[in-house]
Short mmCIF file of C-alpha atoms and ligand atoms in Angstrom, two decimals:
data_model
loop_
_atom_site.label_atom_id
_atom_site.label_comp_id
_atom_site.label_asym_id
_atom_site.label_seq_id
_atom_site.Cartn_x
_atom_site.Cartn_y
_atom_site.Cartn_z
CA UNK F 1 141.28 286.80 -109.60
CA UNK F 2 144.80 285.87 -110.72
CA UNK F 3 145.85 289.52 -110.85
CA UNK F 4 144.40 290.25 -107.44
CA UNK F 5 146.45 287.39 -105.94
CA UNK F 6 149.62 288.85 -107.35
CA UNK F 7 148.94 292.27 -105.88
CA UNK F 8 148.36 290.76 -102.46
CA UNK F 9 151.46 288.64 -102.80
CA UNK F 10 153.56 291.74 -103.39
CA UNK F 11 152.06 293.34 -100.28
CA UNK F 12 152.84 290.28 -98.20
CA UNK F 13 156.43 289.94 -99.41
CA UNK F 14 157.03 293.62 -98.76
CA UNK F 15 155.57 293.32 -95.29
CA UNK F 16 157.82 290.33 -94.64
CA UNK F 17 160.92 292.33 -95.49
CA UNK F 18 160.15 295.13 -93.07
CA UNK F 19 158.53 293.15 -90.22
CA UNK F 20 159.45 289.45 -90.09
CA UNK F 21 156.91 288.85 -87.36
CA UNK F 22 154.13 289.60 -89.84
CA UNK F 23 155.26 286.68 -91.97
CA UNK F 24 154.73 284.19 -89.16
CA UNK F 25 151.16 285.22 -88.56
CA UNK F 26 150.26 281.94 -90.18
CA UNK F 27 151.00 280.45 -86.77
CA UNK F 28 152.42 277.21 -88.06
CA UNK F 29 155.27 275.79 -86.00
CA UNK F 30 157.75 274.55 -87.22
CA UNK F 31 157.66 277.40 -89.72
CA UNK F 32 156.81 276.36 -93.26
CA UNK F 33 159.69 276.71 -95.67
CA UNK F 34 157.70 278.54 -98.32
CA UNK F 35 154.32 280.19 -98.22
CA UNK F 36 152.26 283.20 -99.23
CA UNK F 37 149.25 284.70 -97.49
CA UNK F 38 146.46 286.64 -99.15
CA UNK F 39 143.90 288.86 -97.50
CA UNK F 40 140.71 287.00 -98.54
CA UNK F 41 139.17 284.30 -96.36
CA UNK F 42 137.52 280.96 -97.06
CA UNK F 43 134.49 280.31 -94.86
CA UNK F 44 133.06 276.83 -94.27
CA UNK F 45 129.64 276.86 -92.60
CA UNK F 46 127.49 274.10 -91.05
CA UNK F 47 128.82 271.25 -93.18
CA UNK F 48 132.21 270.31 -94.59
CA UNK F 49 132.74 267.86 -97.43
CA UNK F 50 136.02 265.94 -97.60
CA UNK F 51 136.96 264.48 -100.97
CA UNK F 52 139.75 262.25 -102.24
CA UNK F 53 141.11 259.42 -100.18
CA UNK F 54 141.27 260.40 -96.47
CA UNK F 55 144.75 259.11 -95.63
CA UNK F 56 144.11 257.48 -92.21
CA UNK F 57 141.93 257.40 -89.09
CA UNK F 58 144.13 259.83 -87.19
CA UNK F 59 143.68 262.49 -89.89
CA UNK F 60 139.96 261.76 -89.93
CA UNK F 61 139.82 262.23 -86.15
CA UNK F 62 141.71 265.53 -86.28
CA UNK F 63 139.31 266.77 -88.95
CA UNK F 64 136.17 265.65 -87.08
CA UNK F 65 137.18 266.19 -83.44
CA UNK F 66 139.49 269.17 -83.71
CA UNK F 67 139.37 271.36 -86.83
CA UNK F 68 135.64 270.91 -87.56
CA UNK F 69 134.40 269.94 -84.09
CA UNK F 70 130.69 270.78 -83.87
CA UNK F 71 130.31 270.90 -87.66
CA UNK F 72 128.95 268.05 -89.77
CA UNK F 73 131.75 266.27 -91.64
CA UNK F 74 130.86 264.27 -94.75
CA UNK F 75 132.95 262.34 -97.26
CA UNK F 76 132.43 262.59 -100.99
CA UNK F 77 134.13 261.32 -104.13
CA UNK F 78 134.90 264.77 -105.57
CA UNK F 79 134.42 268.53 -105.25
CA UNK F 80 134.87 268.66 -101.47
CA UNK F 81 135.72 271.75 -99.43
CA UNK F 82 138.87 269.84 -98.56
CA UNK F 83 140.49 267.66 -101.17
CA UNK F 84 143.35 265.21 -100.56
CA UNK F 85 145.35 264.71 -103.74
CA UNK F 86 148.28 262.41 -104.31
CA UNK F 87 151.24 264.07 -106.01
CA UNK F 88 154.06 261.65 -106.68
CA UNK F 89 156.33 264.45 -107.84
CA UNK F 90 156.57 265.82 -104.29
CA UNK F 91 159.57 264.64 -102.24
CA UNK F 92 158.97 262.22 -99.36
CA UNK F 93 157.35 263.98 -96.37
CA UNK F 94 156.69 267.18 -98.36
CA UNK F 95 153.20 268.64 -98.58
CA UNK F 96 151.41 271.52 -100.28
CA UNK F 97 148.29 273.32 -99.05
CA UNK F 98 146.38 275.69 -101.30
CA UNK F 99 143.47 277.60 -99.74
CA UNK F 100 141.36 279.72 -102.09
CA UNK F 101 137.72 280.53 -102.79
CA UNK F 102 137.12 277.00 -104.11
CA UNK F 103 138.31 275.24 -100.95
CA UNK F 104 141.40 273.60 -99.52
CA UNK F 105 143.61 271.35 -101.64
CA UNK F 106 146.18 269.21 -99.80
CA UNK F 107 148.84 267.43 -101.84
CA UNK F 108 151.50 264.94 -100.81
CA UNK F 109 153.20 261.76 -101.96
CA UNK F 110 153.26 260.12 -98.50
CA UNK F 111 151.20 259.51 -95.39
CA UNK F 112 153.61 261.64 -93.36
CA UNK F 113 153.16 264.53 -95.77
CA UNK F 114 149.38 264.41 -95.28
CA UNK F 115 149.82 264.22 -91.49
CA UNK F 116 152.08 267.29 -91.52
CA UNK F 117 149.58 269.13 -93.72
CA UNK F 118 146.78 268.43 -91.27
CA UNK F 119 148.99 269.49 -88.33
CA UNK F 120 149.57 272.77 -90.16
CA UNK F 121 145.89 273.21 -91.00
CA UNK F 122 144.75 272.79 -87.39
CA UNK F 123 147.08 275.63 -86.41
CA UNK F 124 145.66 278.13 -88.90
CA UNK F 125 141.93 277.40 -88.60
CA UNK F 126 139.89 280.32 -87.26
CA UNK F 127 136.82 279.44 -85.20
CA UNK F 128 134.66 282.30 -86.48
CA UNK F 129 131.55 280.97 -84.74
CA UNK F 130 130.37 277.59 -83.36
CA UNK F 131 129.24 276.52 -86.84
CA UNK F 132 131.76 278.35 -89.02
CA UNK F 133 135.44 277.76 -89.71
CA UNK F 134 137.51 280.30 -91.62
CA UNK F 135 140.88 280.01 -93.33
CA UNK F 136 142.94 282.83 -94.72
CA UNK F 137 143.77 282.29 -98.40
CA UNK F 138 147.23 280.71 -98.29
CA UNK F 139 149.64 278.76 -100.44
CA UNK F 140 152.10 276.56 -98.51
CA UNK F 141 154.88 274.48 -100.03
CA UNK F 142 156.68 272.73 -97.22
CA UNK F 143 159.23 270.00 -96.70
CA UNK F 144 161.69 269.07 -93.90
CA UNK F 145 165.24 270.31 -93.63
CA UNK F 146 166.40 267.01 -92.00
CA UNK F 147 165.38 263.52 -92.98
CA UNK F 148 165.81 262.21 -89.41
CA UNK F 149 164.11 264.27 -86.67
CA UNK F 150 163.95 262.55 -83.30
CA UNK F 151 163.00 263.01 -79.69
CA UNK F 152 164.41 260.62 -77.08
CA UNK F 153 162.71 259.89 -73.78
CA UNK F 154 164.54 258.09 -70.99
CA UNK F 155 162.06 255.56 -69.58
CA UNK F 156 164.91 253.62 -67.96
CA UNK F 157 165.76 255.88 -65.03
CA UNK F 158 162.13 256.90 -64.55
CA UNK F 159 159.13 254.93 -65.73
CA UNK F 160 156.40 256.98 -67.43
CA UNK F 161 152.80 255.92 -67.86
CA UNK F 162 151.76 254.96 -71.40
CA UNK F 163 149.36 257.94 -71.43
CA UNK F 164 152.27 260.27 -70.73
CA UNK F 165 154.28 258.78 -73.58
CA UNK F 166 151.27 259.22 -75.89
CA UNK F 167 151.07 262.87 -74.86
CA UNK F 168 154.62 263.43 -76.10
CA UNK F 169 154.08 261.36 -79.25
CA UNK F 170 151.18 263.70 -80.02
CA UNK F 171 153.51 266.65 -79.44
CA UNK F 172 156.16 265.15 -81.73
CA UNK F 173 153.59 264.76 -84.49
CA UNK F 174 152.52 268.39 -84.10
CA UNK F 175 156.18 269.37 -84.32
CA UNK F 176 156.65 267.18 -87.41
CA UNK F 177 159.26 264.90 -85.83
CA UNK F 178 159.40 261.40 -87.30
CA UNK F 179 161.39 259.17 -84.89
CA UNK F 180 160.66 258.49 -81.22
CA UNK F 181 163.89 257.15 -79.73
CA UNK F 182 162.79 255.17 -76.69
CA UNK F 183 165.55 254.60 -74.11
CA UNK F 184 164.25 251.44 -72.46
CA UNK F 185 167.07 250.09 -70.33
CA UNK F 186 169.23 251.61 -67.63
CA UNK F 187 171.07 250.71 -64.45
CA UNK F 188 167.95 251.88 -62.63
CA UNK F 189 165.48 249.77 -64.57
CA UNK F 190 164.83 247.35 -67.43
CA UNK F 191 161.51 248.48 -68.89
CA UNK F 192 160.61 246.14 -71.73
CA UNK F 193 159.18 242.66 -71.52
CA UNK F 194 161.46 240.03 -73.07
CA UNK F 195 159.51 236.79 -73.07
CA UNK F 196 162.57 234.55 -73.15
CA UNK F 197 164.09 236.25 -70.08
CA UNK F 198 161.23 237.07 -67.66
CA UNK F 199 163.54 238.06 -64.78
CA UNK F 200 164.56 241.17 -66.74
CA UNK F 201 161.20 242.63 -65.81
CA UNK F 202 160.17 240.62 -62.73
CA UNK F 203 163.43 241.72 -61.06
CA UNK F 204 165.00 244.34 -63.34
CA UNK F 205 162.03 246.71 -63.48
CA UNK F 206 161.95 247.14 -59.71
CA UNK F 207 165.57 247.58 -58.69
CA UNK F 208 165.36 251.32 -57.99
CA UNK F 209 163.69 252.85 -54.95
CA UNK F 210 161.61 255.72 -56.35
CA UNK F 211 157.83 255.46 -56.71
CA UNK F 212 158.07 256.35 -60.41
CA UNK F 213 160.93 253.91 -60.97
CA UNK F 214 158.81 250.78 -60.74
CA UNK F 215 157.31 249.21 -63.81
CA UNK F 216 157.80 248.01 -67.36
CA UNK F 217 156.01 247.93 -70.70
CA UNK F 218 154.48 244.64 -71.82
CA UNK F 219 154.92 243.62 -75.45
CA UNK F 220 151.16 244.09 -75.91
CA UNK F 221 151.44 247.70 -74.67
CA UNK F 222 154.43 248.29 -76.91
CA UNK F 223 152.55 246.97 -79.95
CA UNK F 224 149.69 249.35 -79.23
CA UNK F 225 152.10 252.26 -78.84
CA UNK F 226 153.85 251.41 -82.13
CA UNK F 227 150.49 251.63 -83.93
CA UNK F 228 149.58 254.84 -82.08
CA UNK F 229 152.86 256.44 -83.15
CA UNK F 230 152.66 255.16 -86.73
CA UNK F 231 149.22 256.73 -87.19
CA UNK F 232 150.85 260.04 -86.25
CA UNK F 233 153.77 259.62 -88.67
CA UNK F 234 156.26 258.42 -86.07
CA UNK F 235 158.51 255.36 -86.01
CA UNK F 236 159.59 254.11 -82.59
CA UNK F 237 163.30 253.28 -82.31
CA UNK F 238 163.96 251.14 -79.22
CA UNK F 239 167.25 251.46 -77.37
CA UNK F 240 168.74 248.55 -75.46
CA UNK F 241 171.89 250.07 -73.99
CA UNK F 242 174.90 247.70 -73.86
CA UNK F 243 177.40 246.84 -72.42
CA UNK F 244 177.10 249.54 -69.71
CA UNK F 245 174.09 251.11 -68.00
CA UNK F 246 173.05 247.50 -67.48
CA UNK F 247 173.00 247.01 -63.71
CA UNK F 248 169.25 246.24 -63.72
CA UNK F 249 169.78 243.45 -66.27
CA UNK F 250 172.76 242.08 -64.32
CA UNK F 251 170.76 242.13 -61.08
CA UNK F 252 168.24 239.93 -62.93
CA UNK F 253 170.85 237.57 -64.44
CA UNK F 254 174.08 237.94 -62.38
CA UNK F 255 175.92 235.25 -64.36
CA UNK F 256 176.10 237.67 -67.33
CA UNK F 257 178.46 240.01 -65.46
CA UNK F 258 182.22 239.63 -65.02
CA UNK F 259 181.99 238.78 -61.33
CA UNK F 260 179.46 237.00 -59.21
CA UNK F 261 179.44 239.92 -56.76
CA UNK F 262 176.06 241.34 -55.90
CA UNK F 263 175.15 244.18 -58.24
CA UNK F 264 175.09 247.74 -56.90
CA UNK F 265 172.34 249.83 -58.48
CA UNK F 266 173.63 253.38 -58.99
CA UNK F 267 171.25 256.14 -57.88
CA UNK F 268 172.81 258.47 -60.46
CA UNK F 269 175.51 258.13 -63.08
CA UNK F 270 176.93 254.77 -64.12
CA UNK F 271 179.35 252.07 -62.92
CA UNK F 272 181.82 249.56 -64.38
CA UNK F 273 179.37 246.66 -63.88
CA UNK F 274 179.07 245.71 -67.56
CA UNK F 275 177.83 242.68 -69.46
CA UNK F 276 180.85 240.35 -69.59
CA UNK F 277 182.04 240.41 -73.20
CA UNK F 278 184.34 237.43 -72.63
CA UNK F 279 181.48 235.12 -71.66
CA UNK F 280 179.93 233.41 -74.71
CA UNK F 281 176.63 233.17 -72.81
CA UNK F 282 176.43 236.99 -72.89
CA UNK F 283 176.47 237.16 -76.68
CA UNK F 284 173.91 234.36 -76.84
CA UNK F 285 171.67 236.25 -74.39
CA UNK F 286 172.05 239.60 -76.18
CA UNK F 287 171.28 238.12 -79.59
CA UNK F 288 168.10 236.54 -78.19
CA UNK F 289 167.07 239.85 -76.62
CA UNK F 290 167.71 241.77 -79.85
CA UNK F 291 165.83 239.13 -81.86
CA UNK F 292 162.70 239.78 -79.77
CA UNK F 293 163.27 243.53 -80.14
CA UNK F 294 163.62 243.20 -83.94
CA UNK F 295 160.47 241.10 -84.13
CA UNK F 296 158.53 243.58 -82.00
CA UNK F 297 159.62 246.90 -83.54
CA UNK F 298 159.19 247.43 -87.30
CA UNK F 299 161.75 250.27 -87.23
CA UNK F 300 164.69 249.86 -89.60
CA UNK F 301 166.84 251.45 -86.87
CA UNK F 302 167.67 249.79 -83.53
CA UNK F 303 169.74 251.72 -80.98
CA UNK F 304 172.29 249.55 -79.17
CA UNK F 305 173.75 252.16 -76.81
CA UNK F 306 177.48 251.76 -76.22
CA UNK F 307 177.99 254.86 -74.09
CA UNK F 308 179.74 255.32 -70.76
CA UNK F 309 181.13 251.83 -70.18
CA UNK F 310 184.16 252.05 -67.85
CA UNK F 311 186.44 249.03 -68.29
CA UNK F 312 187.60 248.47 -64.66
CA UNK F 313 186.00 245.03 -64.32
CA UNK F 314 186.78 243.95 -67.90
CA UNK F 315 190.46 244.74 -67.29
CA UNK F 316 190.48 242.31 -64.36
CA UNK F 317 188.16 239.62 -65.77
CA UNK F 318 189.91 236.45 -66.95
CA UNK F 319 187.19 235.71 -69.52
CA UNK F 320 187.35 239.22 -71.00
CA UNK F 321 191.16 239.18 -71.10
CA UNK F 322 191.19 235.72 -72.73
CA UNK F 323 188.76 236.96 -75.36
CA UNK F 324 191.02 239.96 -76.08
CA UNK F 325 193.96 237.62 -76.59
CA UNK F 326 192.03 235.11 -78.68
CA UNK F 327 190.76 237.85 -80.99
CA UNK F 328 194.14 239.60 -81.22
CA UNK F 329 192.73 242.83 -79.81
CA UNK F 330 194.74 245.57 -78.11
CA UNK F 331 192.62 246.25 -75.04
CA UNK F 332 189.18 246.38 -73.42
CA UNK F 333 188.10 249.33 -75.60
CA UNK F 334 188.65 247.22 -78.70
CA UNK F 335 186.72 244.43 -76.96
CA UNK F 336 183.73 246.74 -76.65
CA UNK F 337 183.90 247.63 -80.32
CA UNK F 338 184.09 243.89 -81.11
CA UNK F 339 180.96 243.26 -79.00
CA UNK F 340 179.05 246.15 -80.62
CA UNK F 341 180.14 244.89 -84.04
CA UNK F 342 178.83 241.41 -83.26
CA UNK F 343 175.43 242.86 -82.37
CA UNK F 344 175.40 245.21 -85.37
CA UNK F 345 176.22 242.28 -87.69
CA UNK F 346 173.45 240.28 -86.07
CA UNK F 347 170.99 243.15 -86.61
CA UNK F 348 172.06 243.22 -90.25
CA UNK F 349 170.82 239.63 -90.61
CA UNK F 350 167.45 240.96 -89.39
CA UNK F 351 167.50 243.77 -91.98
CA UNK F 352 168.22 246.51 -89.42
CA UNK F 353 170.64 249.41 -88.98
CA UNK F 354 172.45 249.67 -85.62
CA UNK F 355 172.73 253.10 -84.01
CA UNK F 356 175.56 253.50 -81.46
CA UNK F 357 176.46 256.38 -79.19
CA UNK F 358 179.74 258.00 -80.30
CA UNK F 359 181.82 256.35 -77.54
CA UNK F 360 182.43 253.25 -79.66
CA UNK F 361 184.64 255.11 -82.15
CA UNK F 362 186.67 257.19 -79.70
CA UNK F 363 189.46 254.66 -79.53
CA UNK F 364 191.80 253.21 -82.14
CA UNK F 365 190.56 250.22 -84.04
CA UNK F 366 191.85 248.22 -86.94
CA UNK F 367 188.96 246.10 -88.18
CA UNK F 368 186.47 247.44 -90.67
CA UNK F 369 183.17 248.52 -89.10
CA UNK F 370 179.85 247.00 -90.22
CA UNK F 371 178.19 248.92 -93.05
CA UNK F 372 174.87 249.13 -91.15
CA UNK F 373 176.36 251.22 -88.33
CA UNK F 374 175.18 254.76 -87.57
CA UNK F 375 176.93 257.00 -85.04
CA UNK F 376 174.93 259.11 -82.59
CA UNK F 377 177.13 262.15 -81.86
CA UNK F 378 176.34 263.42 -78.36
CA UNK F 379 179.29 264.35 -76.16
CA UNK F 380 180.05 267.96 -77.01
CA UNK F 381 181.09 268.75 -73.44
CA UNK F 382 183.60 265.89 -73.34
CA UNK F 383 184.89 265.56 -76.89
CA UNK F 384 183.55 268.50 -78.90
CA UNK F 385 183.14 267.39 -82.55
CA UNK F 386 185.78 264.64 -82.50
CA UNK F 387 183.27 261.81 -83.06
CA UNK F 388 181.38 263.71 -85.76
CA UNK F 389 184.60 264.30 -87.69
CA UNK F 390 185.83 260.73 -87.24
CA UNK F 391 182.53 259.25 -88.40
CA UNK F 392 182.55 261.51 -91.46
CA UNK F 393 186.13 260.52 -92.28
CA UNK F 394 185.09 256.87 -92.05
CA UNK F 395 182.03 257.53 -94.21
CA UNK F 396 179.59 256.54 -91.44
CA UNK F 397 176.19 258.27 -91.22
CA UNK F 398 175.80 260.52 -88.16
CA UNK F 399 172.86 261.69 -86.07
CA UNK F 400 173.65 265.09 -84.54
CA UNK F 401 172.48 265.43 -80.95
CA UNK F 402 175.09 267.09 -78.80
CA UNK F 403 174.61 267.46 -75.10
CA UNK F 404 174.34 271.01 -73.77
CA UNK F 405 172.48 272.19 -76.89
CA UNK F 406 170.05 269.38 -77.65
CA UNK F 407 169.76 267.74 -74.22
CA UNK F 408 166.42 268.96 -72.95
CA UNK F 409 167.19 267.81 -69.40
CA UNK F 410 169.90 270.48 -69.08
CA UNK F 411 168.06 273.08 -66.99
CA UNK F 412 168.42 276.82 -67.42
CA UNK F 413 169.83 277.16 -63.92
CA UNK F 414 171.60 274.70 -61.56
CA UNK F 415 169.36 271.92 -60.23
CA UNK F 416 170.39 268.88 -58.17
CA UNK F 417 173.28 267.18 -60.04
CA UNK F 418 173.23 269.82 -62.77
CA UNK F 419 175.91 272.32 -61.80
CA UNK F 420 176.38 275.61 -63.65
CA UNK F 421 178.44 273.94 -66.40
CA UNK F 422 175.54 271.56 -67.09
CA UNK F 423 172.95 274.27 -67.66
CA UNK F 424 172.03 275.72 -71.02
CA UNK F 425 170.09 278.81 -71.99
CA UNK F 426 167.40 279.22 -74.57
CA UNK F 427 169.72 281.70 -76.27
CA UNK F 428 172.49 279.11 -76.63
CA UNK F 429 170.11 276.46 -77.97
CA UNK F 430 168.70 278.93 -80.47
CA UNK F 431 171.90 280.49 -81.75
CA UNK F 432 174.80 278.23 -80.82
CA UNK F 433 173.55 274.68 -81.34
CA UNK F 434 176.67 272.92 -82.69
CA UNK F 435 174.56 270.51 -84.73
CA UNK F 436 173.27 273.29 -86.99
CA UNK F 437 176.39 274.01 -89.08
CA UNK F 438 176.78 270.26 -89.60
CA UNK F 439 173.27 269.47 -90.81
CA UNK F 440 174.24 270.01 -94.44
CA UNK F 441 177.18 267.57 -94.31
CA UNK F 442 176.64 264.61 -96.62
CA UNK F 443 177.09 262.14 -93.73
CA UNK F 444 174.51 263.80 -91.51
CA UNK F 445 171.32 261.78 -91.27
CA UNK F 446 169.55 264.39 -89.17
CA UNK F 447 169.17 265.75 -85.68
CA UNK F 448 167.98 264.43 -82.35
CA UNK F 449 167.04 265.86 -78.99
CA UNK F 450 167.05 263.88 -75.76
CA UNK F 451 165.28 264.09 -72.42
CA UNK F 452 167.23 262.11 -69.82
CA UNK F 453 165.38 261.58 -66.57
CA UNK F 454 168.25 261.42 -64.08
CA UNK F 455 168.21 263.01 -60.61
CA UNK F 456 164.53 262.17 -60.22
CA UNK F 457 163.11 263.92 -63.27
CA UNK F 458 159.61 262.57 -62.79
CA UNK F 459 156.55 262.94 -65.00
CA UNK F 460 155.34 266.14 -63.38
CA UNK F 461 158.63 267.87 -64.30
CA UNK F 462 158.79 266.87 -67.97
CA UNK F 463 156.90 269.84 -69.42
CA UNK F 464 159.19 272.22 -67.51
CA UNK F 465 162.24 270.70 -69.16
CA UNK F 466 160.77 270.29 -72.63
CA UNK F 467 159.43 273.77 -73.12
CA UNK F 468 160.31 276.04 -74.75
CA UNK F 469 163.48 274.34 -76.01
CA UNK F 470 161.70 271.54 -77.86
CA UNK F 471 159.99 274.16 -80.02
CA UNK F 472 163.37 275.60 -80.94
CA UNK F 473 164.91 272.22 -81.70
CA UNK F 474 161.93 270.98 -83.73
CA UNK F 475 162.04 274.19 -85.72
CA UNK F 476 165.76 273.70 -86.38
CA UNK F 477 165.12 270.13 -87.56
CA UNK F 478 162.36 271.16 -89.96
CA UNK F 479 162.68 274.75 -91.02
CA UNK F 480 165.24 276.99 -92.69
CA UNK F 481 163.73 280.00 -90.93
CA UNK F 482 166.19 282.66 -89.74
CA UNK F 483 163.95 284.86 -87.58
CA UNK F 484 165.36 286.29 -84.36
CA UNK F 485 164.87 284.63 -81.00
CA UNK F 486 162.83 287.60 -79.90
CA UNK F 487 160.35 287.05 -82.73
CA UNK F 488 160.38 283.31 -82.13
CA UNK F 489 159.49 283.72 -78.46
CA UNK F 490 156.73 286.15 -79.41
CA UNK F 491 155.23 283.39 -81.55
CA UNK F 492 155.52 280.92 -78.64
CA UNK F 493 153.57 283.23 -76.37
CA UNK F 494 150.79 283.32 -78.97
CA UNK F 495 150.96 279.53 -79.36
CA UNK F 496 150.09 278.98 -75.70
CA UNK F 497 146.43 279.39 -76.64
CA UNK F 498 146.84 276.42 -78.95
CA UNK F 499 148.92 274.16 -76.68
CA UNK F 500 147.24 274.77 -73.29
CA UNK F 501 143.92 273.07 -74.18
CA UNK F 502 145.95 270.07 -75.38
CA UNK F 503 147.43 269.64 -71.89
CA UNK F 504 150.89 271.16 -72.37
CA UNK F 505 152.18 273.71 -69.88
CA UNK F 506 154.86 276.26 -70.54
CA UNK F 507 155.88 279.68 -69.37
CA UNK F 508 158.18 281.57 -71.68
CA UNK F 509 159.23 284.36 -69.32
CA UNK F 510 160.39 282.01 -66.60
CA UNK F 511 162.90 280.33 -68.89
CA UNK F 512 164.04 283.15 -71.05
CA UNK F 513 163.73 286.48 -69.31
CA UNK F 514 167.38 287.29 -69.83
CA UNK F 515 167.25 286.17 -73.46
CA UNK F 516 164.10 287.90 -74.41
CA UNK F 517 165.53 291.31 -75.13
CA UNK F 518 168.33 290.01 -77.28
CA UNK F 519 166.84 290.52 -80.68
CA UNK F 520 169.94 290.23 -82.82
CA UNK F 521 172.10 287.25 -83.66
CA UNK F 522 175.47 287.09 -81.83
ZN1 ZN U 601 184.24 239.74 -68.24
#
């Protein structure tokens, strides 16, 4: 048997060298980083026995309701057709699958590793008949390229139903992403219940006019979603964006702004109506909000925003200017960094890291930054890699998520507020993503992708924006694969059979017709 395996292995490796597409027949996306296929097949008929400790209910459900649906599933102490085995020598999130004539052995040292193994297994199962499942003999040794792999959904500008969010958490788990970055506050809506400040939702969740811009998530719903995500290997990182993008909060509590003028809710973009950093009540309010957030979300990371905060009102506000003088700061930009630092230091007392958009380090500053700060590099169009380089020089960890390449809301052709220079092609995302050459830098924590819902990107449009780019980005976060875009898209066409029954809709040709024939790297 051993010799026969080796012969087949040689055949497979040879085939891989001449036709890369053959190698991806395993159909697992993101592509596993190391595997071998053999020509024999394991058949499981009528009954399947699971042995070892089944890691959690989600895995159990996938086994019973998906992979072996219609077949009797039993659990046994040993000698199962599928055996879960703990292997503490494997790195965090890594997993091994070995399929041979004795059965399927799954090894990992973590819950996430087992989840990823089961997500791989459900993609390679063959439904030979209603009561038979077949698996090609395979050895997979897989682990992620990036430690941090996130998808961000903007629930501030548009509210999405909990069921919709679950649909994308399911997708993230299939794509082996581990952090759901949940953008919960915007000028157009405050979406999370804060018990101490009920007006944030009674007023702030209904300030916009659109039908899908009304609503918020109760803390009970959030708790349920946190558990749902955790079962699928995903940690939810909440974002409360300060001091800008806060018009909905200021409409709820006008005394927290620099002026007592009525707040104008922007239909698109952002304004200079910021939380007043010179007012001590603001810091008191923000700390109380973040305390509830820290108590609600177990995540070690909390995103505190910090992007796009024009200083027009701060420059004229007597409280803000007095604060600048009292603290010996140079200007309003340094005042923002002071405010973000106060919140980051407060989060540190709660045992949390603070993630900030890159804007906070664009300007000169003299004081040392908190050691729990992480920079989210995003503005490639505006500042290229300036923030990435500055963060690295300062020794600050960076999440790579540049607009244009990793912003899923950038359409492939102009749409509403997205002019030609705010479109991106599948080809560019695949070959030119500026995050890729920086993933191996010692300061890089990982990679993110974001779906902003501006210009009325409602629930019915989300699949159109996500696919097929999210497949590309998830593959870049996980895999070291170097196959051509042409081969990658061929795989995606085949994968439609897998994703369509799960409720996901995508059409490859519509998005990538011009890219499809480019089979070589630029
Ligand atoms: Zn002010």
